[in-house]
Amino acid sequence: MDKLQTVRKIVQSAFFIKFVILSAVLSSFFCLCIFGYIEQFILMGSIYFVPVVVVISLLTIIFGRVFCGWMCPLGFIFDLTYKLRVKLSGLKKLPEVPKNIHNKLKYLKYVMLVLFIILTYHFTTYAYCSVCPIGALTNLSGTLISFAILIGFIVLGFIYPMAFCRYFCPIGALLGLLSIKPIFKLKLNDKCVKCRLCERKCPMQIELTEKIEQHECIRCFECISSCRKKGVDFTFK
């Protein structure tokens, strides 16, 4: 594991420990779910912890979906899940959903985003928070449903990397809208030889040598770490 991935794991672990363990054991409120604040605004007409919303939004506009790849506790769980599969199976290439199906399914999370907004407004309840998989590990609206959903997506994520993040997460959809044209972008440089090693290691199944979909990228930087030619940059240019 290179230095970049080591730093990422330290940051992910720190946020996971802070959110899950302190929320569950000490009942300390530490929510970074930007979608939860949207539900709060719909229901209450105001938002607590506005700085959290502003900071995450700005980070996303500047760097892309860095929240998903570095701070989200669910992202941390599903990241470990697919890497366990790789370690146990010795995979050289991550499993892929057939391209024609993947290209349709990746829009499902935007449908989920709209659906949960409608449900929150119609039923005047925290629709997503009540079933959010991370709630199964904390005392923040955790239910048997959220626990079952978490287990289901862990199993699915063992088969197809980051399946929840790719296809179902309304938070990822919301941040994706903010990161369509981020200031810092992943780009291939002239050292790239089109070997597609970066694509084989991408958990989001992005075809980097064809078109880098910035709004689908969770900034895990597995592509940069795997490239032997240093052909992938994360740059302002």
PDB file of C-alpha atoms in Angstrom:
ATOM      1  CA  MET A   1       0.000   0.000   0.000  1.00  0.00           C
ATOM      2  CA  ASP A   2       1.495   3.336  -1.024  1.00  0.00           C
ATOM      3  CA  LYS A   3       1.588   6.473   1.099  1.00  0.00           C
ATOM      4  CA  LEU A   4      -1.564   7.948  -0.463  1.00  0.00           C
ATOM      5  CA  GLN A   5      -3.622   4.877   0.389  1.00  0.00           C
ATOM      6  CA  THR A   6      -2.124   4.749   3.873  1.00  0.00           C
ATOM      7  CA  VAL A   7      -3.178   8.339   4.535  1.00  0.00           C
ATOM      8  CA  ARG A   8      -6.623   7.609   3.157  1.00  0.00           C
ATOM      9  CA  LYS A   9      -7.067   4.624   5.449  1.00  0.00           C
ATOM     10  CA  ILE A  10      -6.034   6.681   8.473  1.00  0.00           C
ATOM     11  CA  VAL A  11      -8.550   9.424   7.590  1.00  0.00           C
ATOM     12  CA  GLN A  12     -11.333   6.913   6.870  1.00  0.00           C
ATOM     13  CA  SER A  13     -10.675   5.069  10.123  1.00  0.00           C
ATOM     14  CA  ALA A  14     -10.693   8.295  12.131  1.00  0.00           C
ATOM     15  CA  PHE A  15     -14.076   9.374  10.740  1.00  0.00           C
ATOM     16  CA  PHE A  16     -15.506   5.877  11.178  1.00  0.00           C
ATOM     17  CA  ILE A  17     -14.395   5.691  14.803  1.00  0.00           C
ATOM     18  CA  LYS A  18     -15.707   9.178  15.547  1.00  0.00           C
ATOM     19  CA  PHE A  19     -19.086   8.619  13.910  1.00  0.00           C
ATOM     20  CA  VAL A  20     -19.921   5.005  14.658  1.00  0.00           C
ATOM     21  CA  ILE A  21     -18.232   4.246  17.952  1.00  0.00           C
ATOM     22  CA  LEU A  22     -18.857   7.564  19.686  1.00  0.00           C
ATOM     23  CA  SER A  23     -22.428   7.743  18.376  1.00  0.00           C
ATOM     24  CA  ALA A  24     -23.198   4.226  19.560  1.00  0.00           C
ATOM     25  CA  VAL A  25     -21.313   4.173  22.864  1.00  0.00           C
ATOM     26  CA  LEU A  26     -21.359   7.764  24.046  1.00  0.00           C
ATOM     27  CA  SER A  27     -24.526   8.947  22.282  1.00  0.00           C
ATOM     28  CA  SER A  28     -22.434  11.761  20.817  1.00  0.00           C
ATOM     29  CA  PHE A  29     -24.128  13.372  17.821  1.00  0.00           C
ATOM     30  CA  PHE A  30     -21.754  13.561  14.877  1.00  0.00           C
ATOM     31  CA  CYS A  31     -23.673  13.421  11.627  1.00  0.00           C
ATOM     32  CA  LEU A  32     -21.993  14.272   8.341  1.00  0.00           C
ATOM     33  CA  CYS A  33     -24.917  13.174   6.179  1.00  0.00           C
ATOM     34  CA  ILE A  34     -25.627  16.161   3.969  1.00  0.00           C
ATOM     35  CA  PHE A  35     -28.849  14.503   2.798  1.00  0.00           C
ATOM     36  CA  GLY A  36     -30.012  14.258   6.398  1.00  0.00           C
ATOM     37  CA  TYR A  37     -29.735  18.029   6.630  1.00  0.00           C
ATOM     38  CA  ILE A  38     -31.882  18.368   3.507  1.00  0.00           C
ATOM     39  CA  GLU A  39     -34.526  16.220   5.210  1.00  0.00           C
ATOM     40  CA  GLN A  40     -34.190  18.427   8.280  1.00  0.00           C
ATOM     41  CA  PHE A  41     -34.769  21.534   6.182  1.00  0.00           C
ATOM     42  CA  ILE A  42     -37.850  19.982   4.532  1.00  0.00           C
ATOM     43  CA  LEU A  43     -39.331  19.031   7.897  1.00  0.00           C
ATOM     44  CA  MET A  44     -38.260  21.956  10.078  1.00  0.00           C
ATOM     45  CA  GLY A  45     -37.520  24.781   7.675  1.00  0.00           C
ATOM     46  CA  SER A  46     -34.042  25.227   9.138  1.00  0.00           C
ATOM     47  CA  ILE A  47     -30.682  23.481   9.277  1.00  0.00           C
ATOM     48  CA  TYR A  48     -28.558  22.884  12.351  1.00  0.00           C
ATOM     49  CA  PHE A  49     -24.780  22.603  11.937  1.00  0.00           C
ATOM     50  CA  VAL A  50     -24.815  24.741   8.776  1.00  0.00           C
ATOM     51  CA  PRO A  51     -20.959  24.772   8.722  1.00  0.00           C
ATOM     52  CA  VAL A  52     -20.996  21.002   8.094  1.00  0.00           C
ATOM     53  CA  VAL A  53     -23.194  21.457   5.019  1.00  0.00           C
ATOM     54  CA  VAL A  54     -21.078  24.338   3.731  1.00  0.00           C
ATOM     55  CA  VAL A  55     -17.757  22.553   4.262  1.00  0.00           C
ATOM     56  CA  ILE A  56     -18.857  19.298   2.595  1.00  0.00           C
ATOM     57  CA  SER A  57     -20.408  21.198  -0.310  1.00  0.00           C
ATOM     58  CA  LEU A  58     -17.260  23.266  -0.851  1.00  0.00           C
ATOM     59  CA  LEU A  59     -14.997  20.216  -0.609  1.00  0.00           C
ATOM     60  CA  THR A  60     -17.137  18.502  -3.231  1.00  0.00           C
ATOM     61  CA  ILE A  61     -17.184  21.469  -5.601  1.00  0.00           C
ATOM     62  CA  ILE A  62     -13.410  21.818  -5.312  1.00  0.00           C
ATOM     63  CA  PHE A  63     -12.193  18.220  -5.103  1.00  0.00           C
ATOM     64  CA  GLY A  64     -15.144  16.085  -6.224  1.00  0.00           C
ATOM     65  CA  ARG A  65     -16.726  13.319  -4.145  1.00  0.00           C
ATOM     66  CA  VAL A  66     -13.886  13.249  -1.641  1.00  0.00           C
ATOM     67  CA  PHE A  67     -16.450  12.779   1.139  1.00  0.00           C
ATOM     68  CA  CYS A  68     -17.465   9.407  -0.319  1.00  0.00           C
ATOM     69  CA  GLY A  69     -13.936   8.093  -0.584  1.00  0.00           C
ATOM     70  CA  TRP A  70     -12.400   9.597   2.549  1.00  0.00           C
ATOM     71  CA  MET A  71     -15.041  10.404   5.183  1.00  0.00           C
ATOM     72  CA  CYS A  72     -18.204   8.353   4.713  1.00  0.00           C
ATOM     73  CA  PRO A  73     -18.471   5.485   7.246  1.00  0.00           C
ATOM     74  CA  LEU A  74     -20.475   3.418   4.774  1.00  0.00           C
ATOM     75  CA  GLY A  75     -17.812   4.000   2.135  1.00  0.00           C
ATOM     76  CA  PHE A  76     -15.258   2.744   4.654  1.00  0.00           C
ATOM     77  CA  ILE A  77     -17.246  -0.459   5.301  1.00  0.00           C
ATOM     78  CA  PHE A  78     -17.841  -1.234   1.636  1.00  0.00           C
ATOM     79  CA  ASP A  79     -14.232  -0.403   0.785  1.00  0.00           C
ATOM     80  CA  LEU A  80     -13.046  -3.028   3.280  1.00  0.00           C
ATOM     81  CA  THR A  81     -15.658  -5.457   1.958  1.00  0.00           C
ATOM     82  CA  TYR A  82     -14.477  -5.570  -1.642  1.00  0.00           C
ATOM     83  CA  LYS A  83     -10.818  -5.528  -0.634  1.00  0.00           C
ATOM     84  CA  LEU A  84     -11.465  -8.571   1.539  1.00  0.00           C
ATOM     85  CA  ARG A  85     -12.844 -10.299  -1.582  1.00  0.00           C
ATOM     86  CA  VAL A  86      -9.713  -9.312  -3.512  1.00  0.00           C
ATOM     87  CA  LYS A  87      -7.444 -10.596  -0.756  1.00  0.00           C
ATOM     88  CA  LEU A  88      -9.279 -13.892  -0.343  1.00  0.00           C
ATOM     89  CA  SER A  89      -9.637 -14.562  -4.076  1.00  0.00           C
ATOM     90  CA  GLY A  90      -6.393 -13.018  -5.299  1.00  0.00           C
ATOM     91  CA  LEU A  91      -8.268 -11.098  -7.976  1.00  0.00           C
ATOM     92  CA  LYS A  92      -6.164  -9.195 -10.508  1.00  0.00           C
ATOM     93  CA  LYS A  93      -9.228  -7.444 -11.922  1.00  0.00           C
ATOM     94  CA  LEU A  94     -12.248  -6.259  -9.979  1.00  0.00           C
ATOM     95  CA  PRO A  95     -15.575  -7.894 -10.898  1.00  0.00           C
ATOM     96  CA  GLU A  96     -17.649  -5.790 -13.281  1.00  0.00           C
ATOM     97  CA  VAL A  97     -21.359  -5.426 -13.872  1.00  0.00           C
ATOM     98  CA  PRO A  98     -22.083  -5.865 -17.616  1.00  0.00           C
ATOM     99  CA  LYS A  99     -21.493  -2.493 -19.246  1.00  0.00           C
ATOM    100  CA  ASN A 100     -25.000  -2.035 -20.652  1.00  0.00           C
ATOM    101  CA  ILE A 101     -26.532  -2.754 -17.227  1.00  0.00           C
ATOM    102  CA  HIS A 102     -23.992  -0.644 -15.318  1.00  0.00           C
ATOM    103  CA  ASN A 103     -24.597   2.369 -17.556  1.00  0.00           C
ATOM    104  CA  LYS A 104     -28.286   2.275 -16.637  1.00  0.00           C
ATOM    105  CA  LEU A 105     -27.980   1.331 -12.967  1.00  0.00           C
ATOM    106  CA  LYS A 106     -25.629   4.209 -12.126  1.00  0.00           C
ATOM    107  CA  TYR A 107     -28.555   6.596 -12.582  1.00  0.00           C
ATOM    108  CA  LEU A 108     -30.652   4.705 -10.037  1.00  0.00           C
ATOM    109  CA  LYS A 109     -29.112   6.649  -7.142  1.00  0.00           C
ATOM    110  CA  TYR A 110     -30.532   9.863  -8.600  1.00  0.00           C
ATOM    111  CA  VAL A 111     -33.953   8.241  -8.652  1.00  0.00           C
ATOM    112  CA  MET A 112     -33.400   7.280  -4.998  1.00  0.00           C
ATOM    113  CA  LEU A 113     -32.466  10.884  -4.206  1.00  0.00           C
ATOM    114  CA  VAL A 114     -35.709  12.237  -5.663  1.00  0.00           C
ATOM    115  CA  LEU A 115     -37.741   9.413  -4.117  1.00  0.00           C
ATOM    116  CA  PHE A 116     -36.474  10.038  -0.578  1.00  0.00           C
ATOM    117  CA  ILE A 117     -37.073  13.775  -0.922  1.00  0.00           C
ATOM    118  CA  ILE A 118     -40.672  13.082  -1.964  1.00  0.00           C
ATOM    119  CA  LEU A 119     -41.166  10.554   0.857  1.00  0.00           C
ATOM    120  CA  THR A 120     -39.735  12.962   3.429  1.00  0.00           C
ATOM    121  CA  TYR A 121     -42.041  15.740   2.287  1.00  0.00           C
ATOM    122  CA  HIS A 122     -45.144  13.564   1.897  1.00  0.00           C
ATOM    123  CA  PHE A 123     -44.892  11.606   5.149  1.00  0.00           C
ATOM    124  CA  THR A 124     -43.178  14.388   7.155  1.00  0.00           C
ATOM    125  CA  THR A 125     -40.565  11.999   8.484  1.00  0.00           C
ATOM    126  CA  TYR A 126     -36.865  11.396   8.070  1.00  0.00           C
ATOM    127  CA  ALA A 127     -37.396   8.843   5.304  1.00  0.00           C
ATOM    128  CA  TYR A 128     -33.768   8.082   4.520  1.00  0.00           C
ATOM    129  CA  CYS A 129     -32.484   8.360   8.082  1.00  0.00           C
ATOM    130  CA  SER A 130     -34.978   5.703   9.186  1.00  0.00           C
ATOM    131  CA  VAL A 131     -33.502   3.118   6.795  1.00  0.00           C
ATOM    132  CA  CYS A 132     -29.919   4.388   6.418  1.00  0.00           C
ATOM    133  CA  PRO A 133     -27.568   1.366   6.733  1.00  0.00           C
ATOM    134  CA  ILE A 134     -25.187   3.196   9.052  1.00  0.00           C
ATOM    135  CA  GLY A 135     -28.026   3.592  11.534  1.00  0.00           C
ATOM    136  CA  ALA A 136     -27.684  -0.137  12.217  1.00  0.00           C
ATOM    137  CA  LEU A 137     -24.321   0.511  13.865  1.00  0.00           C
ATOM    138  CA  THR A 138     -25.308   3.543  15.917  1.00  0.00           C
ATOM    139  CA  ASN A 139     -28.181   4.827  18.000  1.00  0.00           C
ATOM    140  CA  LEU A 140     -29.097   7.346  15.291  1.00  0.00           C
ATOM    141  CA  SER A 141     -32.450   6.074  14.005  1.00  0.00           C
ATOM    142  CA  GLY A 142     -31.115   2.533  13.696  1.00  0.00           C
ATOM    143  CA  THR A 143     -33.797  -0.073  12.955  1.00  0.00           C
ATOM    144  CA  LEU A 144     -33.990  -3.746  12.051  1.00  0.00           C
ATOM    145  CA  ILE A 145     -34.652  -2.592   8.507  1.00  0.00           C
ATOM    146  CA  SER A 146     -31.449  -0.572   8.392  1.00  0.00           C
ATOM    147  CA  PHE A 147     -29.530  -3.534   9.815  1.00  0.00           C
ATOM    148  CA  ALA A 148     -30.952  -5.859   7.150  1.00  0.00           C
ATOM    149  CA  ILE A 149     -30.131  -3.306   4.450  1.00  0.00           C
ATOM    150  CA  LEU A 150     -26.564  -2.996   5.727  1.00  0.00           C
ATOM    151  CA  ILE A 151     -26.044  -6.779   5.689  1.00  0.00           C
ATOM    152  CA  GLY A 152     -27.582  -7.005   2.227  1.00  0.00           C
ATOM    153  CA  PHE A 153     -25.297  -4.377   0.772  1.00  0.00           C
ATOM    154  CA  ILE A 154     -22.228  -5.872   2.468  1.00  0.00           C
ATOM    155  CA  VAL A 155     -23.018  -9.157   0.715  1.00  0.00           C
ATOM    156  CA  LEU A 156     -23.672  -7.374  -2.576  1.00  0.00           C
ATOM    157  CA  GLY A 157     -20.490  -5.307  -2.133  1.00  0.00           C
ATOM    158  CA  PHE A 158     -18.523  -8.523  -1.671  1.00  0.00           C
ATOM    159  CA  ILE A 159     -19.652  -9.540  -5.162  1.00  0.00           C
ATOM    160  CA  TYR A 160     -19.576  -6.155  -6.904  1.00  0.00           C
ATOM    161  CA  PRO A 161     -17.311  -3.486  -5.375  1.00  0.00           C
ATOM    162  CA  MET A 162     -19.022  -0.441  -3.840  1.00  0.00           C
ATOM    163  CA  ALA A 163     -22.418  -1.474  -5.242  1.00  0.00           C
ATOM    164  CA  PHE A 164     -24.293   0.713  -2.768  1.00  0.00           C
ATOM    165  CA  CYS A 165     -22.153   3.747  -3.584  1.00  0.00           C
ATOM    166  CA  ARG A 166     -22.418   3.158  -7.329  1.00  0.00           C
ATOM    167  CA  TYR A 167     -26.117   2.576  -7.673  1.00  0.00           C
ATOM    168  CA  PHE A 168     -28.192   3.300  -4.576  1.00  0.00           C
ATOM    169  CA  CYS A 169     -26.754   6.022  -2.338  1.00  0.00           C
ATOM    170  CA  PRO A 170     -28.790   9.274  -2.442  1.00  0.00           C
ATOM    171  CA  ILE A 171     -25.922  11.089  -0.703  1.00  0.00           C
ATOM    172  CA  GLY A 172     -23.598  10.030  -3.513  1.00  0.00           C
ATOM    173  CA  ALA A 173     -26.163  11.262  -6.025  1.00  0.00           C
ATOM    174  CA  LEU A 174     -26.406  14.645  -4.318  1.00  0.00           C
ATOM    175  CA  LEU A 175     -22.631  15.030  -4.133  1.00  0.00           C
ATOM    176  CA  GLY A 176     -22.407  13.814  -7.708  1.00  0.00           C
ATOM    177  CA  LEU A 177     -24.512  16.770  -8.812  1.00  0.00           C
ATOM    178  CA  LEU A 178     -22.081  19.090  -7.035  1.00  0.00           C
ATOM    179  CA  SER A 179     -19.046  17.445  -8.623  1.00  0.00           C
ATOM    180  CA  ILE A 180     -19.966  17.344 -12.291  1.00  0.00           C
ATOM    181  CA  LYS A 181     -17.234  19.904 -12.960  1.00  0.00           C
ATOM    182  CA  PRO A 182     -14.964  19.994  -9.891  1.00  0.00           C
ATOM    183  CA  ILE A 183     -12.017  22.358  -9.788  1.00  0.00           C
ATOM    184  CA  PHE A 184      -9.537  19.521  -9.224  1.00  0.00           C
ATOM    185  CA  LYS A 185      -9.974  16.675 -11.699  1.00  0.00           C
ATOM    186  CA  LEU A 186      -8.580  13.245 -12.408  1.00  0.00           C
ATOM    187  CA  LYS A 187      -6.860  13.285 -15.778  1.00  0.00           C
ATOM    188  CA  LEU A 188      -4.672  10.993 -17.851  1.00  0.00           C
ATOM    189  CA  ASN A 189      -1.366  12.486 -18.903  1.00  0.00           C
ATOM    190  CA  ASP A 190       0.968  11.715 -21.796  1.00  0.00           C
ATOM    191  CA  LYS A 191       2.606   8.898 -19.823  1.00  0.00           C
ATOM    192  CA  CYS A 192      -0.564   6.825 -20.129  1.00  0.00           C
ATOM    193  CA  VAL A 193      -0.082   3.797 -22.423  1.00  0.00           C
ATOM    194  CA  LYS A 194      -3.760   2.718 -22.333  1.00  0.00           C
ATOM    195  CA  CYS A 195      -2.973  -0.522 -20.499  1.00  0.00           C
ATOM    196  CA  ARG A 196      -6.259  -0.164 -18.594  1.00  0.00           C
ATOM    197  CA  LEU A 197      -4.727  -1.295 -15.317  1.00  0.00           C
ATOM    198  CA  CYS A 198      -6.384   1.720 -13.675  1.00  0.00           C
ATOM    199  CA  GLU A 199      -9.771   0.560 -14.947  1.00  0.00           C
ATOM    200  CA  ARG A 200      -9.249  -2.958 -13.610  1.00  0.00           C
ATOM    201  CA  LYS A 201      -8.628  -1.486 -10.150  1.00  0.00           C
ATOM    202  CA  CYS A 202     -11.418   1.110 -10.154  1.00  0.00           C
ATOM    203  CA  PRO A 203     -14.146   0.062  -7.651  1.00  0.00           C
ATOM    204  CA  MET A 204     -16.653   2.402  -9.308  1.00  0.00           C
ATOM    205  CA  GLN A 205     -16.169   0.769 -12.726  1.00  0.00           C
ATOM    206  CA  ILE A 206     -15.218   4.011 -14.464  1.00  0.00           C
ATOM    207  CA  GLU A 207     -13.693   3.643 -17.919  1.00  0.00           C
ATOM    208  CA  LEU A 208     -10.826   6.019 -17.314  1.00  0.00           C
ATOM    209  CA  THR A 209      -9.211   5.577 -20.727  1.00  0.00           C
ATOM    210  CA  GLU A 210     -12.507   6.445 -22.431  1.00  0.00           C
ATOM    211  CA  LYS A 211     -13.997   9.200 -20.296  1.00  0.00           C
ATOM    212  CA  ILE A 212     -13.395   9.995 -16.641  1.00  0.00           C
ATOM    213  CA  GLU A 213     -16.795  10.651 -15.120  1.00  0.00           C
ATOM    214  CA  GLN A 214     -15.792  13.054 -12.366  1.00  0.00           C
ATOM    215  CA  HIS A 215     -19.224  12.902 -10.696  1.00  0.00           C
ATOM    216  CA  GLU A 216     -19.018   9.091 -10.418  1.00  0.00           C
ATOM    217  CA  CYS A 217     -15.467   9.076  -9.027  1.00  0.00           C
ATOM    218  CA  ILE A 218     -15.238   8.792  -5.219  1.00  0.00           C
ATOM    219  CA  ARG A 219     -11.608   9.974  -5.143  1.00  0.00           C
ATOM    220  CA  CYS A 220     -10.254   6.716  -3.725  1.00  0.00           C
ATOM    221  CA  PHE A 221      -7.236   7.195  -6.011  1.00  0.00           C
ATOM    222  CA  GLU A 222      -6.841   3.462  -6.589  1.00  0.00           C
ATOM    223  CA  CYS A 223      -6.168   4.380 -10.223  1.00  0.00           C
ATOM    224  CA  ILE A 224      -3.229   6.590  -9.263  1.00  0.00           C
ATOM    225  CA  SER A 225      -1.845   3.973  -6.882  1.00  0.00           C
ATOM    226  CA  SER A 226      -2.124   1.157  -9.425  1.00  0.00           C
ATOM    227  CA  CYS A 227      -0.646   2.988 -12.431  1.00  0.00           C
ATOM    228  CA  ARG A 228       2.951   1.863 -13.002  1.00  0.00           C
ATOM    229  CA  LYS A 229       3.618   4.623 -15.520  1.00  0.00           C
ATOM    230  CA  LYS A 230       2.341   7.496 -13.345  1.00  0.00           C
ATOM    231  CA  GLY A 231      -0.140   8.222 -16.100  1.00  0.00           C
ATOM    232  CA  VAL A 232      -2.979   9.500 -13.869  1.00  0.00           C
ATOM    233  CA  ASP A 233      -2.951  12.970 -12.304  1.00  0.00           C
ATOM    234  CA  PHE A 234      -5.237  14.722  -9.853  1.00  0.00           C
ATOM    235  CA  THR A 235      -4.774  18.286 -10.896  1.00  0.00           C
ATOM    236  CA  PHE A 236      -6.176  21.800 -11.075  1.00  0.00           C
ATOM    237  CA  LYS A 237      -5.327  22.055 -14.775  1.00  0.00           C
TER     238      LYS A 237
END
